[in-house]
JSON list of C-alpha atoms in Angstrom, two decimals:
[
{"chain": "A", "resi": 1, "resn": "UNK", "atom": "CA", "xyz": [4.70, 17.45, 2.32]},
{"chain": "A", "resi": 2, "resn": "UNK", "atom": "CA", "xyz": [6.89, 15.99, -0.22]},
{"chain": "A", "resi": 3, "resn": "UNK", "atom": "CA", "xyz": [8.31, 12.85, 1.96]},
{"chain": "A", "resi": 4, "resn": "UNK", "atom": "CA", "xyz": [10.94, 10.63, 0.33]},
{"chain": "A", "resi": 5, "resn": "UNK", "atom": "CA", "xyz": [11.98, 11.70, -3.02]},
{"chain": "A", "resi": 6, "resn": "UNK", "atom": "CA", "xyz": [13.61, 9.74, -5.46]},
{"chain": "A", "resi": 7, "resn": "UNK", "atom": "CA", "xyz": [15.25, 10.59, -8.74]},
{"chain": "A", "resi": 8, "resn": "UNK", "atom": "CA", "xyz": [14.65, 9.54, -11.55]},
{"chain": "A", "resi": 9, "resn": "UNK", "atom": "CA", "xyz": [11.84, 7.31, -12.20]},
{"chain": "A", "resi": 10, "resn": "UNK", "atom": "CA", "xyz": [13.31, 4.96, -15.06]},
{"chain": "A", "resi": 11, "resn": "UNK", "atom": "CA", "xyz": [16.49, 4.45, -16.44]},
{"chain": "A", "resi": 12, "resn": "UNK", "atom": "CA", "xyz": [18.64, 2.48, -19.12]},
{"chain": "A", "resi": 13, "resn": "UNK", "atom": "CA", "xyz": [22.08, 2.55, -18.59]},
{"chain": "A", "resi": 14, "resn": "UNK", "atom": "CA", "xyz": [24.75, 0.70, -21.07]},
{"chain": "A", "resi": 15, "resn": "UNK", "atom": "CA", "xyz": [27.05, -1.72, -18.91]},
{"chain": "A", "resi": 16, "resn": "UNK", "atom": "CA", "xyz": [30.13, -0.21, -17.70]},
{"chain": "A", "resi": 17, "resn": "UNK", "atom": "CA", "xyz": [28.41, 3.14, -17.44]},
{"chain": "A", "resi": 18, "resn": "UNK", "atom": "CA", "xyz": [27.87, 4.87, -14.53]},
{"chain": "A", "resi": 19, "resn": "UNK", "atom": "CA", "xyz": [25.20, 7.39, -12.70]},
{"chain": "A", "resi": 20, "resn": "UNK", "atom": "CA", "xyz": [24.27, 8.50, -9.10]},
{"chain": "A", "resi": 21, "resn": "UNK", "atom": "CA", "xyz": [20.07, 7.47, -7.87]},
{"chain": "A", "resi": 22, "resn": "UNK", "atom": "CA", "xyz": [18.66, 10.69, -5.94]},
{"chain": "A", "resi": 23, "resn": "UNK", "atom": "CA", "xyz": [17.34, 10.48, -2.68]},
{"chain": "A", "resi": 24, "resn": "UNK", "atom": "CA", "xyz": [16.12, 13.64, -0.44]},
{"chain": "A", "resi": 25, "resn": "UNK", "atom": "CA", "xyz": [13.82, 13.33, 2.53]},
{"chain": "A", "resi": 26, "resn": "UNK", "atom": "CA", "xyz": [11.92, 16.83, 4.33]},
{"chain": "A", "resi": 27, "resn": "UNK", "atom": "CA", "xyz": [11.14, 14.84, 7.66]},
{"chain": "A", "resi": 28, "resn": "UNK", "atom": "CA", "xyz": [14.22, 15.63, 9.11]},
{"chain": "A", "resi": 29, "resn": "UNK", "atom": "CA", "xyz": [15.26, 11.83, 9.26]},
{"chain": "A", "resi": 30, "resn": "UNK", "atom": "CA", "xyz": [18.12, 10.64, 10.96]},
{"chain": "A", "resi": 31, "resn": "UNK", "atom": "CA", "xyz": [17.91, 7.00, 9.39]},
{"chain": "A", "resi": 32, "resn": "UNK", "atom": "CA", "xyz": [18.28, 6.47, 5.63]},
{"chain": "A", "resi": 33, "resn": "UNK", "atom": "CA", "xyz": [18.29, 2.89, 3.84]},
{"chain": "A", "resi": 34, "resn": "UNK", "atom": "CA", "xyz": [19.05, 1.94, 0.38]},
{"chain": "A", "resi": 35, "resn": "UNK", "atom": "CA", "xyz": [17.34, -1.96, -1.40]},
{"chain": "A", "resi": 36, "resn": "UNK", "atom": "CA", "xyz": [16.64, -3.46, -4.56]},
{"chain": "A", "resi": 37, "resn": "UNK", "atom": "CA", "xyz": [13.83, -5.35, -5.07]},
{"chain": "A", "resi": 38, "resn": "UNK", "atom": "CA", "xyz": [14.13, -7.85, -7.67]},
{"chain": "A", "resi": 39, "resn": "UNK", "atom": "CA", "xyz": [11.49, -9.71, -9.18]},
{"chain": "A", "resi": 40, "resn": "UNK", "atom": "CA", "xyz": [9.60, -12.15, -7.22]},
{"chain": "A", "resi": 41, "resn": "UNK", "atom": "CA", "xyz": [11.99, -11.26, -4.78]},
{"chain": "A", "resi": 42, "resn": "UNK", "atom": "CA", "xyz": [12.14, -9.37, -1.00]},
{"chain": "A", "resi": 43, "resn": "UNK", "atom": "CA", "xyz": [13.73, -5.81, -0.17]},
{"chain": "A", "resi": 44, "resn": "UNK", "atom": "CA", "xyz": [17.76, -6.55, 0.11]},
{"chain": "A", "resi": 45, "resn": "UNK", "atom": "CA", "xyz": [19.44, -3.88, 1.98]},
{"chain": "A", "resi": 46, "resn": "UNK", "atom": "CA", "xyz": [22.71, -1.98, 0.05]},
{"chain": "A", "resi": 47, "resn": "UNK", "atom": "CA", "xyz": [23.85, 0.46, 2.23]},
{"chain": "A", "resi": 48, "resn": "UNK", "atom": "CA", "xyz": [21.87, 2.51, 5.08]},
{"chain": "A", "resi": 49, "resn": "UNK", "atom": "CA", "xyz": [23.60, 5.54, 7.00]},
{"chain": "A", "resi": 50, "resn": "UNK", "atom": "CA", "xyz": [22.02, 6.46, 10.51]},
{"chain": "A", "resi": 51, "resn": "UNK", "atom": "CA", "xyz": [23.47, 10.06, 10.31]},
{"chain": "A", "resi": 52, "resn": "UNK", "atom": "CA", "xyz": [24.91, 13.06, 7.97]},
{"chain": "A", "resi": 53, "resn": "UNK", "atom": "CA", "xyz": [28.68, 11.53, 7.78]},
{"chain": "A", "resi": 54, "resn": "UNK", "atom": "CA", "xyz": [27.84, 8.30, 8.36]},
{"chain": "A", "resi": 55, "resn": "UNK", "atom": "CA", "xyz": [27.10, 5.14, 6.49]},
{"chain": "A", "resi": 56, "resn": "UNK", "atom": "CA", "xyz": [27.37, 1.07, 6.61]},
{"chain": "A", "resi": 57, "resn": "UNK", "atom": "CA", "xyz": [27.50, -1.58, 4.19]},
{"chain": "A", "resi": 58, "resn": "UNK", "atom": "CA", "xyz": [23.83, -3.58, 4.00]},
{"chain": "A", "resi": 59, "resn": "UNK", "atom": "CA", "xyz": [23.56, -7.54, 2.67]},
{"chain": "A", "resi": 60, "resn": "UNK", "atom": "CA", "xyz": [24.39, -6.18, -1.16]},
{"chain": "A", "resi": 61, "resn": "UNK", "atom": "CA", "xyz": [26.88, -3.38, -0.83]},
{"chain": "A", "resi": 62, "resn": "UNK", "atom": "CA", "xyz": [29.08, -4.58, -3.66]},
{"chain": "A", "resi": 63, "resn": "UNK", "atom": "CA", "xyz": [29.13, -2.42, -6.98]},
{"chain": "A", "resi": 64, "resn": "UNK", "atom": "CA", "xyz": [28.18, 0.84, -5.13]},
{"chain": "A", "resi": 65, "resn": "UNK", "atom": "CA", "xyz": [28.66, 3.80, -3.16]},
{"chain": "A", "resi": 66, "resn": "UNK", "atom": "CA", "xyz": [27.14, 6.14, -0.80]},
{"chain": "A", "resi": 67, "resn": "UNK", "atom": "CA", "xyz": [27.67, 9.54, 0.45]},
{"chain": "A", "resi": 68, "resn": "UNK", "atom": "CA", "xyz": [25.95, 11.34, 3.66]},
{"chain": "A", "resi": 69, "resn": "UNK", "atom": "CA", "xyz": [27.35, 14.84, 3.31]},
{"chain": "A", "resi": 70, "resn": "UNK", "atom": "CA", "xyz": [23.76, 16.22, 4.99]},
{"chain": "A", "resi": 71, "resn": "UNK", "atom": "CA", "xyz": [20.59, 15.28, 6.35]},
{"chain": "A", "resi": 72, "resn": "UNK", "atom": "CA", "xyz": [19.18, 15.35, 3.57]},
{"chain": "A", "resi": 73, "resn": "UNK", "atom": "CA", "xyz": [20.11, 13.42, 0.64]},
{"chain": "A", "resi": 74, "resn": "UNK", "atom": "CA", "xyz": [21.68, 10.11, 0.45]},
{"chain": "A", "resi": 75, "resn": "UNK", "atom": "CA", "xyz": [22.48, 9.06, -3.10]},
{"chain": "A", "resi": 76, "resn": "UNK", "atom": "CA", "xyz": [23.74, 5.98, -4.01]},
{"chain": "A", "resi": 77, "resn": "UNK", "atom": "CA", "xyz": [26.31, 5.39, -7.03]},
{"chain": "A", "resi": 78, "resn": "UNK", "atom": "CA", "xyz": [26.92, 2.67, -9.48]},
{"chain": "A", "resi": 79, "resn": "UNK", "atom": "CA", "xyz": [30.35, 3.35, -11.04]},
{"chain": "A", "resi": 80, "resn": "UNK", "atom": "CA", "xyz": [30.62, 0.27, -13.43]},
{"chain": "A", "resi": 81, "resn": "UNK", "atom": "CA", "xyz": [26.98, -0.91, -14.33]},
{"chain": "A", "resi": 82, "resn": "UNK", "atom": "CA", "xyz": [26.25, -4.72, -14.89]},
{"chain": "A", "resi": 83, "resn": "UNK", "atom": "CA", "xyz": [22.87, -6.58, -16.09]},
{"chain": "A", "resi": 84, "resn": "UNK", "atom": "CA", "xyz": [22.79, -7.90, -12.26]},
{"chain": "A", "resi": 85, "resn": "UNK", "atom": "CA", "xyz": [22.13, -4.55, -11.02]},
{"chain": "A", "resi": 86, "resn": "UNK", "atom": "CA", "xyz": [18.76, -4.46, -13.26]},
{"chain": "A", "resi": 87, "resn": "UNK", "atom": "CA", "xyz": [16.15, -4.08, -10.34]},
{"chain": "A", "resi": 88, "resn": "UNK", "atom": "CA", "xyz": [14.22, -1.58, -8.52]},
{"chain": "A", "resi": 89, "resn": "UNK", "atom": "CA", "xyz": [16.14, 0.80, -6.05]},
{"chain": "A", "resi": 90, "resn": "UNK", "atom": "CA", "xyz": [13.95, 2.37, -3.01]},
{"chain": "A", "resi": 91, "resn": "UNK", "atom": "CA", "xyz": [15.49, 4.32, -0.82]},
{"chain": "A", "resi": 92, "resn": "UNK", "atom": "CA", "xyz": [13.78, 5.08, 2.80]},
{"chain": "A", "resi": 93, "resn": "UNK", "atom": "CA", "xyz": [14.03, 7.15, 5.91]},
{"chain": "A", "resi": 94, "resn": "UNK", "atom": "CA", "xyz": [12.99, 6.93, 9.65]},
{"chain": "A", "resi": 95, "resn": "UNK", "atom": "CA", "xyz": [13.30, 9.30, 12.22]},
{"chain": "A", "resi": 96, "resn": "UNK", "atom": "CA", "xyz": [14.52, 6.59, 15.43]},
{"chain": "A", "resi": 97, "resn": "UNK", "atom": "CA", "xyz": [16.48, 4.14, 15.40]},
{"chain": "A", "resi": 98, "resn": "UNK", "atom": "CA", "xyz": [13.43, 2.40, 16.89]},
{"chain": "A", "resi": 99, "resn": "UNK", "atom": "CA", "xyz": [11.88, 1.53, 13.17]},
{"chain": "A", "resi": 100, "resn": "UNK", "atom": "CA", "xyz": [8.60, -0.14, 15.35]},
{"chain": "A", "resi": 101, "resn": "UNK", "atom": "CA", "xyz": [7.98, 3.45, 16.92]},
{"chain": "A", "resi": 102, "resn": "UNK", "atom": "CA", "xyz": [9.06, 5.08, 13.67]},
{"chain": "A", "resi": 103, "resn": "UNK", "atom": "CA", "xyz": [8.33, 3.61, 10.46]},
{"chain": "A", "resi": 104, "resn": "UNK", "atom": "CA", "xyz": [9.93, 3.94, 7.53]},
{"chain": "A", "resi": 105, "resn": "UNK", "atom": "CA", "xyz": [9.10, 5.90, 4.86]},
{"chain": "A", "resi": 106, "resn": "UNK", "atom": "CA", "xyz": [9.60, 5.14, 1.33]},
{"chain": "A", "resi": 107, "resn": "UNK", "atom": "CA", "xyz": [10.25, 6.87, -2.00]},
{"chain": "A", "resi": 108, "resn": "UNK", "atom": "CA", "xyz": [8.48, 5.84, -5.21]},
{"chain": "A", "resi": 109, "resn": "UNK", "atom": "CA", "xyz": [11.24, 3.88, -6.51]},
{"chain": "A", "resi": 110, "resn": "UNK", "atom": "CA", "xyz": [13.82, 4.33, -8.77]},
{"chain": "A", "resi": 111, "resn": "UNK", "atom": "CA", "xyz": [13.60, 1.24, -12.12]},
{"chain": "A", "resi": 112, "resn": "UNK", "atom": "CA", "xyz": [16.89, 0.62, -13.50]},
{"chain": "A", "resi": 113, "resn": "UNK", "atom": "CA", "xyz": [17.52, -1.84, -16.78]},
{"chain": "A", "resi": 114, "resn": "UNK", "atom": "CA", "xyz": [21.18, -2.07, -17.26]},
{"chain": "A", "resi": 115, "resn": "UNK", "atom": "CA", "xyz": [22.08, -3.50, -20.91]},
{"chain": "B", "resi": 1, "resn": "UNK", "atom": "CA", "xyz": [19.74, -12.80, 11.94]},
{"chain": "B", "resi": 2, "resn": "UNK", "atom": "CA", "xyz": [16.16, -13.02, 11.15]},
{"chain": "B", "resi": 3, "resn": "UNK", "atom": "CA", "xyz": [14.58, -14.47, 8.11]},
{"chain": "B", "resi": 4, "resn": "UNK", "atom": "CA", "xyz": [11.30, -14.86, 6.89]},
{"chain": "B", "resi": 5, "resn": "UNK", "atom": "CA", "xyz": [9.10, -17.33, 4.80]},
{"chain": "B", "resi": 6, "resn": "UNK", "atom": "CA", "xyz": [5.87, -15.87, 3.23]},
{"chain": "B", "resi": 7, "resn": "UNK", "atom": "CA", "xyz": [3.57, -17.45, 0.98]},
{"chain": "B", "resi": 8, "resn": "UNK", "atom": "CA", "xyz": [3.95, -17.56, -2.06]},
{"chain": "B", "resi": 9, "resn": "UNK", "atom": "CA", "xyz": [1.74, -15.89, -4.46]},
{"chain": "B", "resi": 10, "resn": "UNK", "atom": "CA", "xyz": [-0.08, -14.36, -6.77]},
{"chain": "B", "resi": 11, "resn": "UNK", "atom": "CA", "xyz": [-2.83, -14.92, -4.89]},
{"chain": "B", "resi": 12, "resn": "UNK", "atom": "CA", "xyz": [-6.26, -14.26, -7.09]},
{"chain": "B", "resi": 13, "resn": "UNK", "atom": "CA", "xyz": [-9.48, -13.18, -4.88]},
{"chain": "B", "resi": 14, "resn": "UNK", "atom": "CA", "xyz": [-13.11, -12.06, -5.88]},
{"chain": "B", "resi": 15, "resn": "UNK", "atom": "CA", "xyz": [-14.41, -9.39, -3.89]},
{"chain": "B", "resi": 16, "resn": "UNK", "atom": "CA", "xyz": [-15.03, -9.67, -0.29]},
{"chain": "B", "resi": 17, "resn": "UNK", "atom": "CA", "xyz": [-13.54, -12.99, 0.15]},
{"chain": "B", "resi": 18, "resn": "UNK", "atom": "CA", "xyz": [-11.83, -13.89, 3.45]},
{"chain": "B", "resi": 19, "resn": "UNK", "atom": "CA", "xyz": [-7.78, -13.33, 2.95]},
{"chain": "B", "resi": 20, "resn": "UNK", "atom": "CA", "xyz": [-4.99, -15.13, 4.63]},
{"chain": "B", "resi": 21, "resn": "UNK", "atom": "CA", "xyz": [-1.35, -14.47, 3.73]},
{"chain": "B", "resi": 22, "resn": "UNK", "atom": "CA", "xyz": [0.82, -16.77, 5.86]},
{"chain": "B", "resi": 23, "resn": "UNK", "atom": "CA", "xyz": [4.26, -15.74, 6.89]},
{"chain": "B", "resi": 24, "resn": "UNK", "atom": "CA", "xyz": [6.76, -16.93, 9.38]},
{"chain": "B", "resi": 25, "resn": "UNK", "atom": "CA", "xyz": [10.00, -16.59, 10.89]},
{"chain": "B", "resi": 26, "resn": "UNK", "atom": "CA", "xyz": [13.35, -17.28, 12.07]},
{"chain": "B", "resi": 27, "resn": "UNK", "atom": "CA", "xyz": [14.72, -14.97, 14.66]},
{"chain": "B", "resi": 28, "resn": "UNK", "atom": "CA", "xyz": [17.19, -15.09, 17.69]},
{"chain": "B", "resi": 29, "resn": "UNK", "atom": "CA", "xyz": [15.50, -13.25, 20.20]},
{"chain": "B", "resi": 30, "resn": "UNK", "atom": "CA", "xyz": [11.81, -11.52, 20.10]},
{"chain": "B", "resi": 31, "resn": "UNK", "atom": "CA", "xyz": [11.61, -9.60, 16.97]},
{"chain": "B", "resi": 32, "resn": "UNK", "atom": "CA", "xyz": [8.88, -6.90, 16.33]},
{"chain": "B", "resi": 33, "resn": "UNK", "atom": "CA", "xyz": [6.52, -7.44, 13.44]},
{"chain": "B", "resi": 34, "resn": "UNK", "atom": "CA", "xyz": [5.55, -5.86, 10.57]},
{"chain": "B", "resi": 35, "resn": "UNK", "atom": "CA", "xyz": [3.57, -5.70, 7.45]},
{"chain": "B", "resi": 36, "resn": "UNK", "atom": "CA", "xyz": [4.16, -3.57, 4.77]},
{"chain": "B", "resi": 37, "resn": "UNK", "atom": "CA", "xyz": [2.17, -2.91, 1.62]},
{"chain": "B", "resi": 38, "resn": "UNK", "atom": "CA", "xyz": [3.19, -1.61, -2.07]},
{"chain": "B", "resi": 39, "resn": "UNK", "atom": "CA", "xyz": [0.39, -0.53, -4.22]},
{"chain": "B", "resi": 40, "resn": "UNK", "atom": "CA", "xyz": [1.14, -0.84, -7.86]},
{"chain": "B", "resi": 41, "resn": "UNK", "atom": "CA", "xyz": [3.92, 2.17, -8.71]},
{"chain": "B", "resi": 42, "resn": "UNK", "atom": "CA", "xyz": [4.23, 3.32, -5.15]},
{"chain": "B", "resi": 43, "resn": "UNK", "atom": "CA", "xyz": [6.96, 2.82, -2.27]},
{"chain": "B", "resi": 44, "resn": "UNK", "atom": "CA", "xyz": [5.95, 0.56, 0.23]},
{"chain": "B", "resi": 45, "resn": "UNK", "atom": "CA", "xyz": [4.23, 2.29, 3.42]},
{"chain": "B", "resi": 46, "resn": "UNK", "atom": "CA", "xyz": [3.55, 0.49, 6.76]},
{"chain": "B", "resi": 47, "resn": "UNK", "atom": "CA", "xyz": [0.22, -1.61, 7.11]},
{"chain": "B", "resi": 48, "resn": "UNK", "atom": "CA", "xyz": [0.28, -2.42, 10.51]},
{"chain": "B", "resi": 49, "resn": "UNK", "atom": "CA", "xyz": [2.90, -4.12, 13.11]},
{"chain": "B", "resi": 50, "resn": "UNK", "atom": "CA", "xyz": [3.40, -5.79, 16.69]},
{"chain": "B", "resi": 51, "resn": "UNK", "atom": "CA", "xyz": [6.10, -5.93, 19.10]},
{"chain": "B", "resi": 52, "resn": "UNK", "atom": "CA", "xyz": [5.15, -9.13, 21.66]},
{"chain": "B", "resi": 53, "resn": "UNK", "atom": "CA", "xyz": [3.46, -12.39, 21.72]},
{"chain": "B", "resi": 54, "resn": "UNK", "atom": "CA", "xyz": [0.17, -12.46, 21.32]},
{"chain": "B", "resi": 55, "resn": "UNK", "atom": "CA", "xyz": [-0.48, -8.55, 20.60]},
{"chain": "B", "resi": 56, "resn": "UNK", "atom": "CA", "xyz": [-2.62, -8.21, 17.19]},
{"chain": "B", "resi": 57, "resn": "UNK", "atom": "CA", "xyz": [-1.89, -5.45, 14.70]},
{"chain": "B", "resi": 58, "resn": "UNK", "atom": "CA", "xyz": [-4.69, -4.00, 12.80]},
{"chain": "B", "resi": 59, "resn": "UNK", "atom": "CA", "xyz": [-5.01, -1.40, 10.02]},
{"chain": "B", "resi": 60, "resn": "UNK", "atom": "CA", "xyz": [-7.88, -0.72, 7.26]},
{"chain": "B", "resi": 61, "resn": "UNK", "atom": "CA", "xyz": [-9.37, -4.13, 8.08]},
{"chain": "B", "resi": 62, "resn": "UNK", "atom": "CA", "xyz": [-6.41, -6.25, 8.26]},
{"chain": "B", "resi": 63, "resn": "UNK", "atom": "CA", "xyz": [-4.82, -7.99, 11.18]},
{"chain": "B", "resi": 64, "resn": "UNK", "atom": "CA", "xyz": [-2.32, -10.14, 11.72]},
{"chain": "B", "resi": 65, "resn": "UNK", "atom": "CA", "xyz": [-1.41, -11.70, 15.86]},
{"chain": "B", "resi": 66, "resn": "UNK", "atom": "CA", "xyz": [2.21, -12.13, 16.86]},
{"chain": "B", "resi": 67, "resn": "UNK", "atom": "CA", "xyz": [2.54, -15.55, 17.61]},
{"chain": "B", "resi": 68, "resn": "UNK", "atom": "CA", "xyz": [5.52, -16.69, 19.36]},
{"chain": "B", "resi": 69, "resn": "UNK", "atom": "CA", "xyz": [4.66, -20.50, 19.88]},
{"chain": "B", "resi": 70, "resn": "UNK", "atom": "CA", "xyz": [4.68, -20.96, 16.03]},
{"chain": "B", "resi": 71, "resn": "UNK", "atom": "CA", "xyz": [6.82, -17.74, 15.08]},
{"chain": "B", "resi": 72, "resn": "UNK", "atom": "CA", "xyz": [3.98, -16.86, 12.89]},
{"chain": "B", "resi": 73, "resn": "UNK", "atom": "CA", "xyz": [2.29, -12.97, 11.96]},
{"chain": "B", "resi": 74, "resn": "UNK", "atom": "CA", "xyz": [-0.20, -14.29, 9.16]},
{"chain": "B", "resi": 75, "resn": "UNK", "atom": "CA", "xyz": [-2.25, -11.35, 7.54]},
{"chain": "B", "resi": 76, "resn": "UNK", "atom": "CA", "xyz": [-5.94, -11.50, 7.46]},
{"chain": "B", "resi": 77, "resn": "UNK", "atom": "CA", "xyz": [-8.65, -9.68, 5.92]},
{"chain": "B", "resi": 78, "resn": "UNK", "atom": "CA", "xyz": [-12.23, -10.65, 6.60]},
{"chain": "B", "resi": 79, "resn": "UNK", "atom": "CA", "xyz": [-13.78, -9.16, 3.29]},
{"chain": "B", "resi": 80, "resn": "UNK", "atom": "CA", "xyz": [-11.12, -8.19, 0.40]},
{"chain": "B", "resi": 81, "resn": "UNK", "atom": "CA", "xyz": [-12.04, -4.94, -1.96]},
{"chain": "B", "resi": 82, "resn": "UNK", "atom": "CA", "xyz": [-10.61, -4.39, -5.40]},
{"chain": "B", "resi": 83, "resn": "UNK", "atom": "CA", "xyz": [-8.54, -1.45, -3.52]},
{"chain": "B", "resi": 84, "resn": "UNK", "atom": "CA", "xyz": [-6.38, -3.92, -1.77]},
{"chain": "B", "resi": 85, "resn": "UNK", "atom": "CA", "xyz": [-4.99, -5.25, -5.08]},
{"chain": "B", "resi": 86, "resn": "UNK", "atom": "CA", "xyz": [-1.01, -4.78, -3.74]},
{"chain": "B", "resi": 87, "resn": "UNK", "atom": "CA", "xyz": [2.36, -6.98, -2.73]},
{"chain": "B", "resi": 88, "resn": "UNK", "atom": "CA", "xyz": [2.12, -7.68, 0.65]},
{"chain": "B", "resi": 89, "resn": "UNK", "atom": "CA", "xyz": [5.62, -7.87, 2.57]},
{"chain": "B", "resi": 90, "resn": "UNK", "atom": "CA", "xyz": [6.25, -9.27, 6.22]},
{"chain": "B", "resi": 91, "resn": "UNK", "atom": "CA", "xyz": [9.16, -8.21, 7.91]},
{"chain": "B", "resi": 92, "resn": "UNK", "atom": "CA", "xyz": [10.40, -9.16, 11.19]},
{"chain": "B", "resi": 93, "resn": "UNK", "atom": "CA", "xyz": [13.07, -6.52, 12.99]},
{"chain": "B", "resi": 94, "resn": "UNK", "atom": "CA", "xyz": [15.02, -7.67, 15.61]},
{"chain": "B", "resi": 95, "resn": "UNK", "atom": "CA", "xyz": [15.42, -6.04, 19.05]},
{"chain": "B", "resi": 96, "resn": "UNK", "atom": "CA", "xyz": [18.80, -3.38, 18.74]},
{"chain": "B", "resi": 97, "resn": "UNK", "atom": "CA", "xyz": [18.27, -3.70, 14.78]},
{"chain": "B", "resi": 98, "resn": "UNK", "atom": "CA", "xyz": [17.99, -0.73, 12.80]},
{"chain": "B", "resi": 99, "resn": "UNK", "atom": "CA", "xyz": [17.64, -3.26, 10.04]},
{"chain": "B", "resi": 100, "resn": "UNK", "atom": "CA", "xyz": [14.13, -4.80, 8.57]},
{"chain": "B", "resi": 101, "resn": "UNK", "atom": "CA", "xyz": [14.46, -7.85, 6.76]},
{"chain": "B", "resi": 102, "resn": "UNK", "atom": "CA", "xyz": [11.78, -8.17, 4.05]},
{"chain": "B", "resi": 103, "resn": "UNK", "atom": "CA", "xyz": [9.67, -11.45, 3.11]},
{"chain": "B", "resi": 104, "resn": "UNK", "atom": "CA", "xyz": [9.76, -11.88, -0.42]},
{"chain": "B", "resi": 105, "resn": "UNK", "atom": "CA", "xyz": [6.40, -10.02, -0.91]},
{"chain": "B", "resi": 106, "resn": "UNK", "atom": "CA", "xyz": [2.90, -12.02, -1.93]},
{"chain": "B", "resi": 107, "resn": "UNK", "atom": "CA", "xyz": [0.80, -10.13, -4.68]},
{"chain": "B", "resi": 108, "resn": "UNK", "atom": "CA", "xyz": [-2.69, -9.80, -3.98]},
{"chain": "B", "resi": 109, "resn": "UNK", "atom": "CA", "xyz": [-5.63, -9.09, -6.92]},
{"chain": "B", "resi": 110, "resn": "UNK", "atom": "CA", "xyz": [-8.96, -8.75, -6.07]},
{"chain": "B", "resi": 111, "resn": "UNK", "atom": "CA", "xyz": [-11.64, -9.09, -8.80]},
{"chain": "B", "resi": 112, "resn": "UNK", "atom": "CA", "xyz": [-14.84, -7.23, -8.72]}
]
């Protein structure tokens, strides 16, 4: 019952490099959401996608990507890196598009220092 | 949209002390509710939530009553336990929305 999984855990990136964050969900969730948390700070929404082929910009879309090719997975990319994308990237899922009659679920979180 | 105003924190407790994180709201209709909690190194998972004046979430002790006539959903506990050392995020979701908007989180520690 493995949930939300995110990939990796940590990472240091120089700026102007670039890398993908992993995210796969087993529910069988129609609804997936990318935010960073920054410190001292609330969730900020990136980019969700309420359906394999489909996806919408958030509050903070700029300086990244997403892909829904399935279900599945929902990674988000960061093609040039800056120090303002240092934060903490959770990705979730729900099943409705009612999120009071179906939660979402979060991953673990994803840290990211960019340098 | 919606926005929301929570306490700020950290907010220090000894053991089984009474717990009140304030939050309110800005909304342009009748949002549903929602707490959330993140225990250190984990996602954040759903604490409990309410979708019309007056109705009172509870989970694991906690409760919090939608109140329209001062757009507030403050969080209560009656009697804290070191095991509720967490962040603490409100999040109103309005009606249509597939979008929560996150409080910026109070952090709770509770001493033994």
């Amino acid at each position: 019952n493995a949930g939300v999984t995110q990939t990796p855990k940590f990472r240091i990136l120089k700026i102007g490099q670039s890398m993908t964050l992993q995210c796969a969900q087993d529910m069988n969730h129609n609804y997936m959401y990318w935010y960073r948390q920054d410190p001292g700070m609330g969730l900020k929404l990136i980019y969700y996608s309420v359906g394999a082929g489909i996806t919408d910009k958030g509050e903070v879309p700029n300086g990244y990507n997403v892909s829904r090719s399935t279900t599945e997975d929902f990674p988000l990319r960061l093609e040039l890196a800056a120090p303002s994308q240092t934060s903490v990237y959770f990705c979730a899922s729900s099943y409705f598009r009612d999120t009071y009659n179906s939660p979402l679920h979060f991953g673990n979180g994803t840290r990211l220092t960019v340098t | 949209g919606n926005s929301v105003t929570q306490m700020e924190g950290p907010v220090t407790l000894s053991e089984e002390a009474f717990l009140t994180i304030n939050c309110t709201y800005t909304a342009t209709g009748y949002p549903s509710l929602f707490w959330y909690v993140q225990y250190p190194g984990e996602g954040l998972q759903l604490l409990l939530k309410a979708t019309k004046a007056d109705d009172k979430g509870s989970n694991k002790g906690f409760e919090a009553t939608y109140r329209k006539e001062t757009t507030s959903f403050h969080l209560e506990k009656g009697s804290v336990q070191v095991s509720d050392s967490a962040v603490y995020f409100c999040a109103p979701l309005e009606g249509g929305s597939e979008k929560l908007v996150f409080g910026k989180g109070t952090k709770l520690t509770v001493n033994p």
